[in-house]
Short mmCIF file of C-alpha atoms in Angstrom, two decimals:
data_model
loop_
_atom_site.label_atom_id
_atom_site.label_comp_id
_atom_site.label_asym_id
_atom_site.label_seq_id
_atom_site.Cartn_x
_atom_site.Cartn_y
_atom_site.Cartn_z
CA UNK A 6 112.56 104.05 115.47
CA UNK A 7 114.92 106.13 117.17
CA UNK A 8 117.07 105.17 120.16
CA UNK A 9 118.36 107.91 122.54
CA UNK A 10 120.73 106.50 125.62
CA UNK A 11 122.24 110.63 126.35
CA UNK A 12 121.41 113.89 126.84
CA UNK A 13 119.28 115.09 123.93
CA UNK A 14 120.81 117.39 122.83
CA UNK A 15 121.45 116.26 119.03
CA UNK A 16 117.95 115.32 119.16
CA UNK A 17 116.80 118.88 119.49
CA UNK A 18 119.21 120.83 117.76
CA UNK A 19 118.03 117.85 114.26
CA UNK A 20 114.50 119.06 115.31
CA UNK A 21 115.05 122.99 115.10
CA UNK A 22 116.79 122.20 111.80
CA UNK A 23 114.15 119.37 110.84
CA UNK A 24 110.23 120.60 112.63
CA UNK A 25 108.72 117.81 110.73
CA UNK A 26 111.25 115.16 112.72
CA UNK A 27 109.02 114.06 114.91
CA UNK A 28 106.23 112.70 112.28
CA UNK A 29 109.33 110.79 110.66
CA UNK A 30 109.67 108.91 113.68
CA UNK A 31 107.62 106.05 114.64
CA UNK A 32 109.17 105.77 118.10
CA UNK A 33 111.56 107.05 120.34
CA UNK A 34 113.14 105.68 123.12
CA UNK A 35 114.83 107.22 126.17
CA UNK A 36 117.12 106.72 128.89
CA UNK A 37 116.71 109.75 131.30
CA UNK A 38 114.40 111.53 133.58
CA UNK A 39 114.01 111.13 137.48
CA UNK A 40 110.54 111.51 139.12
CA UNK A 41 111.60 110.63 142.82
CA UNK A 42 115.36 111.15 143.15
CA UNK A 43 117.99 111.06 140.34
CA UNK A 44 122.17 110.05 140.63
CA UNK A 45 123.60 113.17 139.65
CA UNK A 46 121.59 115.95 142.17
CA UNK A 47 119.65 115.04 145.18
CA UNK A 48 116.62 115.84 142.05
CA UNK A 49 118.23 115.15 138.29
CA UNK A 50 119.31 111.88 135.93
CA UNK A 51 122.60 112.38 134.58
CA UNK A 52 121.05 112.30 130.85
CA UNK A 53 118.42 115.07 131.55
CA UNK A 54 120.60 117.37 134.02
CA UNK A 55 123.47 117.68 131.26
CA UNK A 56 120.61 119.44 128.90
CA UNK A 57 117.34 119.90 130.28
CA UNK A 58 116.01 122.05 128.05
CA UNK A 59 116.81 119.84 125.31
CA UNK A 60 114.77 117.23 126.73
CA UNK A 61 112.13 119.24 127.32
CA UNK A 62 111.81 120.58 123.84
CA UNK A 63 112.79 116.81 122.71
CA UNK A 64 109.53 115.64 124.85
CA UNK A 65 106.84 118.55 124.15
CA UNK A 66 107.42 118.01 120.14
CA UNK A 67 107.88 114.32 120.57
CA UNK A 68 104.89 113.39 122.38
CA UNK A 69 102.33 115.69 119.84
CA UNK A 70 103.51 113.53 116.93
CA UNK A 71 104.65 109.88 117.86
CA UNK A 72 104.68 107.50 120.99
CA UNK A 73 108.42 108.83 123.58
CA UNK A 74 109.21 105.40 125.68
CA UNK A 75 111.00 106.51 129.00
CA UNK A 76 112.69 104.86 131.28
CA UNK A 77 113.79 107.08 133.93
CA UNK A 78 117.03 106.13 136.82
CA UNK A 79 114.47 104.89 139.48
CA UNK A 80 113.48 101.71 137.50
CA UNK A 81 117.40 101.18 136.93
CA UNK A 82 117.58 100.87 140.57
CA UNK A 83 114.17 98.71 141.14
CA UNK A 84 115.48 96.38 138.22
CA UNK A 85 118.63 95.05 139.07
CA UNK A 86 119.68 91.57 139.82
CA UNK A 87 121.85 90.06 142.18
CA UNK A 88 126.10 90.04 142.06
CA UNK A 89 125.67 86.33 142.30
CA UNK A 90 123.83 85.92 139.05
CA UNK A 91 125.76 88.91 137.40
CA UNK A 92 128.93 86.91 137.98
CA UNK A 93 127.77 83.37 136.77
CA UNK A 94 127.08 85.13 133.29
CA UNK A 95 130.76 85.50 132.95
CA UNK A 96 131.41 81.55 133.87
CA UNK A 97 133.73 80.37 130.87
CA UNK A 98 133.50 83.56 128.91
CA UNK A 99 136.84 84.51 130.22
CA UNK A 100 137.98 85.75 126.23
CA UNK A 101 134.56 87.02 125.54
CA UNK A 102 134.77 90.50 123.84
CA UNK A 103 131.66 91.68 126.23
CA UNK A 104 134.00 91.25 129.39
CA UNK A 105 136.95 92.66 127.96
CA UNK A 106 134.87 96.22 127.04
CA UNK A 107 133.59 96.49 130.70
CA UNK A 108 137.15 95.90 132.06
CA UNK A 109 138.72 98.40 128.93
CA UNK A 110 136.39 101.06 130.00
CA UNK A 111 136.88 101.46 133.62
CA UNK A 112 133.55 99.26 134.91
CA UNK A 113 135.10 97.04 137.00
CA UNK A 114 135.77 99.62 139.77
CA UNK A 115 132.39 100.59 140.02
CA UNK A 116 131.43 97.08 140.17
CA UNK A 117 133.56 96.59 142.84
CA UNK A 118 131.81 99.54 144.62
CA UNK A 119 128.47 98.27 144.12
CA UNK A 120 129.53 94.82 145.37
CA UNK A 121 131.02 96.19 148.61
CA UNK A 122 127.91 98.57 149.36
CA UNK A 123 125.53 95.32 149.34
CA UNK A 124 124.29 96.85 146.25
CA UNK A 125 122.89 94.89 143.11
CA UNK A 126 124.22 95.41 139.32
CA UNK A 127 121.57 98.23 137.75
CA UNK A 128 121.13 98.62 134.37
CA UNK A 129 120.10 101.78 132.82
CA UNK A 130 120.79 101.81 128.71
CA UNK A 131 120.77 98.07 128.31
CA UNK A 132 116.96 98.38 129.70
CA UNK A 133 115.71 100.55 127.09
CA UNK A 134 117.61 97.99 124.61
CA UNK A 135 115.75 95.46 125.82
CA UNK A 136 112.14 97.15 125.25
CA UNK A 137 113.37 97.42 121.79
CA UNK A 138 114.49 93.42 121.64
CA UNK A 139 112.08 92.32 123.81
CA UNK A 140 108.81 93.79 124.73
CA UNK A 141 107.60 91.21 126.53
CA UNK A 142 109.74 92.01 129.26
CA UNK A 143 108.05 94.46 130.10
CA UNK A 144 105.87 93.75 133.16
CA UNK A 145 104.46 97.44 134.34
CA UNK A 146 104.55 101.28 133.13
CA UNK A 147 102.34 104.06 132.49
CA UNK A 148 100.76 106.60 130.03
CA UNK A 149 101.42 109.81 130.22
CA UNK A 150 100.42 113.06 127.59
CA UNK A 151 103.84 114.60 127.72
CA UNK A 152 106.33 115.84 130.32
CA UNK A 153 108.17 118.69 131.47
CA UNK A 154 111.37 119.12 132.40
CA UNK A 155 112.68 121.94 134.93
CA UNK A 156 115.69 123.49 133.00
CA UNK A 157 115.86 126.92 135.37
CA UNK A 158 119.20 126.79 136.10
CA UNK A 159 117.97 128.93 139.46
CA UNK A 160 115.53 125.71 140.81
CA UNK A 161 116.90 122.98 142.92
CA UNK A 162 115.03 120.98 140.46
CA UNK A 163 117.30 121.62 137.49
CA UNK A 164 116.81 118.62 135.31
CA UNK A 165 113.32 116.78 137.20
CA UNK A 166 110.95 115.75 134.70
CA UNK A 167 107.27 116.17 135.81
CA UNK A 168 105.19 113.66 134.13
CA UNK A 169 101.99 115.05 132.56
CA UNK A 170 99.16 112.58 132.66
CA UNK A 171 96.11 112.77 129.81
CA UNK A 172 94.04 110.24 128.51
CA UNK A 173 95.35 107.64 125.53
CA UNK A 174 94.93 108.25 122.55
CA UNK A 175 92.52 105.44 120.62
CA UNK A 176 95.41 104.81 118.08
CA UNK A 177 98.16 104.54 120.96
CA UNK A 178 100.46 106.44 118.41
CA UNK A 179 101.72 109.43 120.34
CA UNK A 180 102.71 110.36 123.81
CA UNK A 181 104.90 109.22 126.37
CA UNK A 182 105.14 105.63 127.91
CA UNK A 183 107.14 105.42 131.39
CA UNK A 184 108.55 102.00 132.07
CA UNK A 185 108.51 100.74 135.59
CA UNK A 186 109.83 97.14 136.02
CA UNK A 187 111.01 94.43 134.08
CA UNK A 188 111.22 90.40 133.60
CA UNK A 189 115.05 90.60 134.07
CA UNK A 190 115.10 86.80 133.01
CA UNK A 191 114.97 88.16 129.55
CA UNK A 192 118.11 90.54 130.31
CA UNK A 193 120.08 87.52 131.54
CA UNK A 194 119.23 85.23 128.44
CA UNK A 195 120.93 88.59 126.31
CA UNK A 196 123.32 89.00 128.48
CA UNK A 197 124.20 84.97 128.56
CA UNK A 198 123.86 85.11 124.53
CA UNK A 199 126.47 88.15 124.03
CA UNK A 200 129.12 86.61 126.92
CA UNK A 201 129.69 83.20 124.21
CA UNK A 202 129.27 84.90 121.02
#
């Protein structure tokens, strides 16, 4: 299993060094991709706009040889959970290690942004974590054969993945899964479990 929460680039360049990569893999799982809108251009995900061709090479030899789990920035928007319970996981975890990283690396400003705006806390890598842990979190996504990504630096679309849909395969061991939503319950029990450890 291979985990992949950035641009893809690594991921390519190992599989123009390495063409039999993808049959060593089992599964990989992404964070990037946009479909309807992305948070970088009015189009692109952060993850896919830095490289896009990388992620399109990463996907086309990907999804011939093992099953590509995606989940793209809209879900990370559709899945969040309120301030309210986002705050009560820190209750008594004031020297927890987990709080001190988000306030070391510069979170707490964007938090604050997020709170202001009305806004929920969204979680983008820790959701393709959880699929890993957990699964049976997952309440809805959908099979597609492959997708492409737009990596003419001349389109508006620099970066937009277009999902290719085919039919799945009987042994469910290749092509691309696209997650969708979430139990976020399970997220909070992780969450809870890392603030007191």
């Amino acid at each position: 299993t291979l985990v992949a929460l950035g641009p893809l680039t690594n991921i390519a360049i190992a599989t123009r060094f390495c063409p039999d990569l993808p049959k060593l893999v089992k599964s990989l799982y992404i964070m990037g991709s946009s479909s309807r809108f992305g948070n970088v251009t009015k189009w692109a995900e952060f993850n896919f706009h830095c490289d896009p061709l990388a992620a399109h090479l990463t996907l086309q030899h990907f999804c011939r040889s093992c099953l590509v789990h995606v989940v793209p920035w809209e879900p990370c928007l559709d899945n969040c959970i309120s301030f309210q319970e986002y705050d009560s996981l820190f209750d008594g975890a004031d020297r927890s290690p987990a709080k001190s990283l988000i306030e070391a690396t510069g979170m707490t400003k964007w938090l604050t942004k997020r709170k202001s705006s009305g806004e929920g806390y969204c979680f983008s890598d820790q959701l393709v974590s959880l699929i890993v842990l957990h699964p049976e979190s997952v309440i809805e996504s959908e099979y597609y054969d492959t997708m492409k990504v737009i990596f003419d630096e001349n389109d508006e679309k620099f970066g937009f993945a277009e999902y290719v849909k085919g039919d799945k395969p009987e042994d469910k061991k290749r092509g691309l899964i696209v997650y969708k939503k979430f139990d976020m319950s399970h997220m909070i029990k992780l969450y809870e479990k890392s603030m007191r450890s």
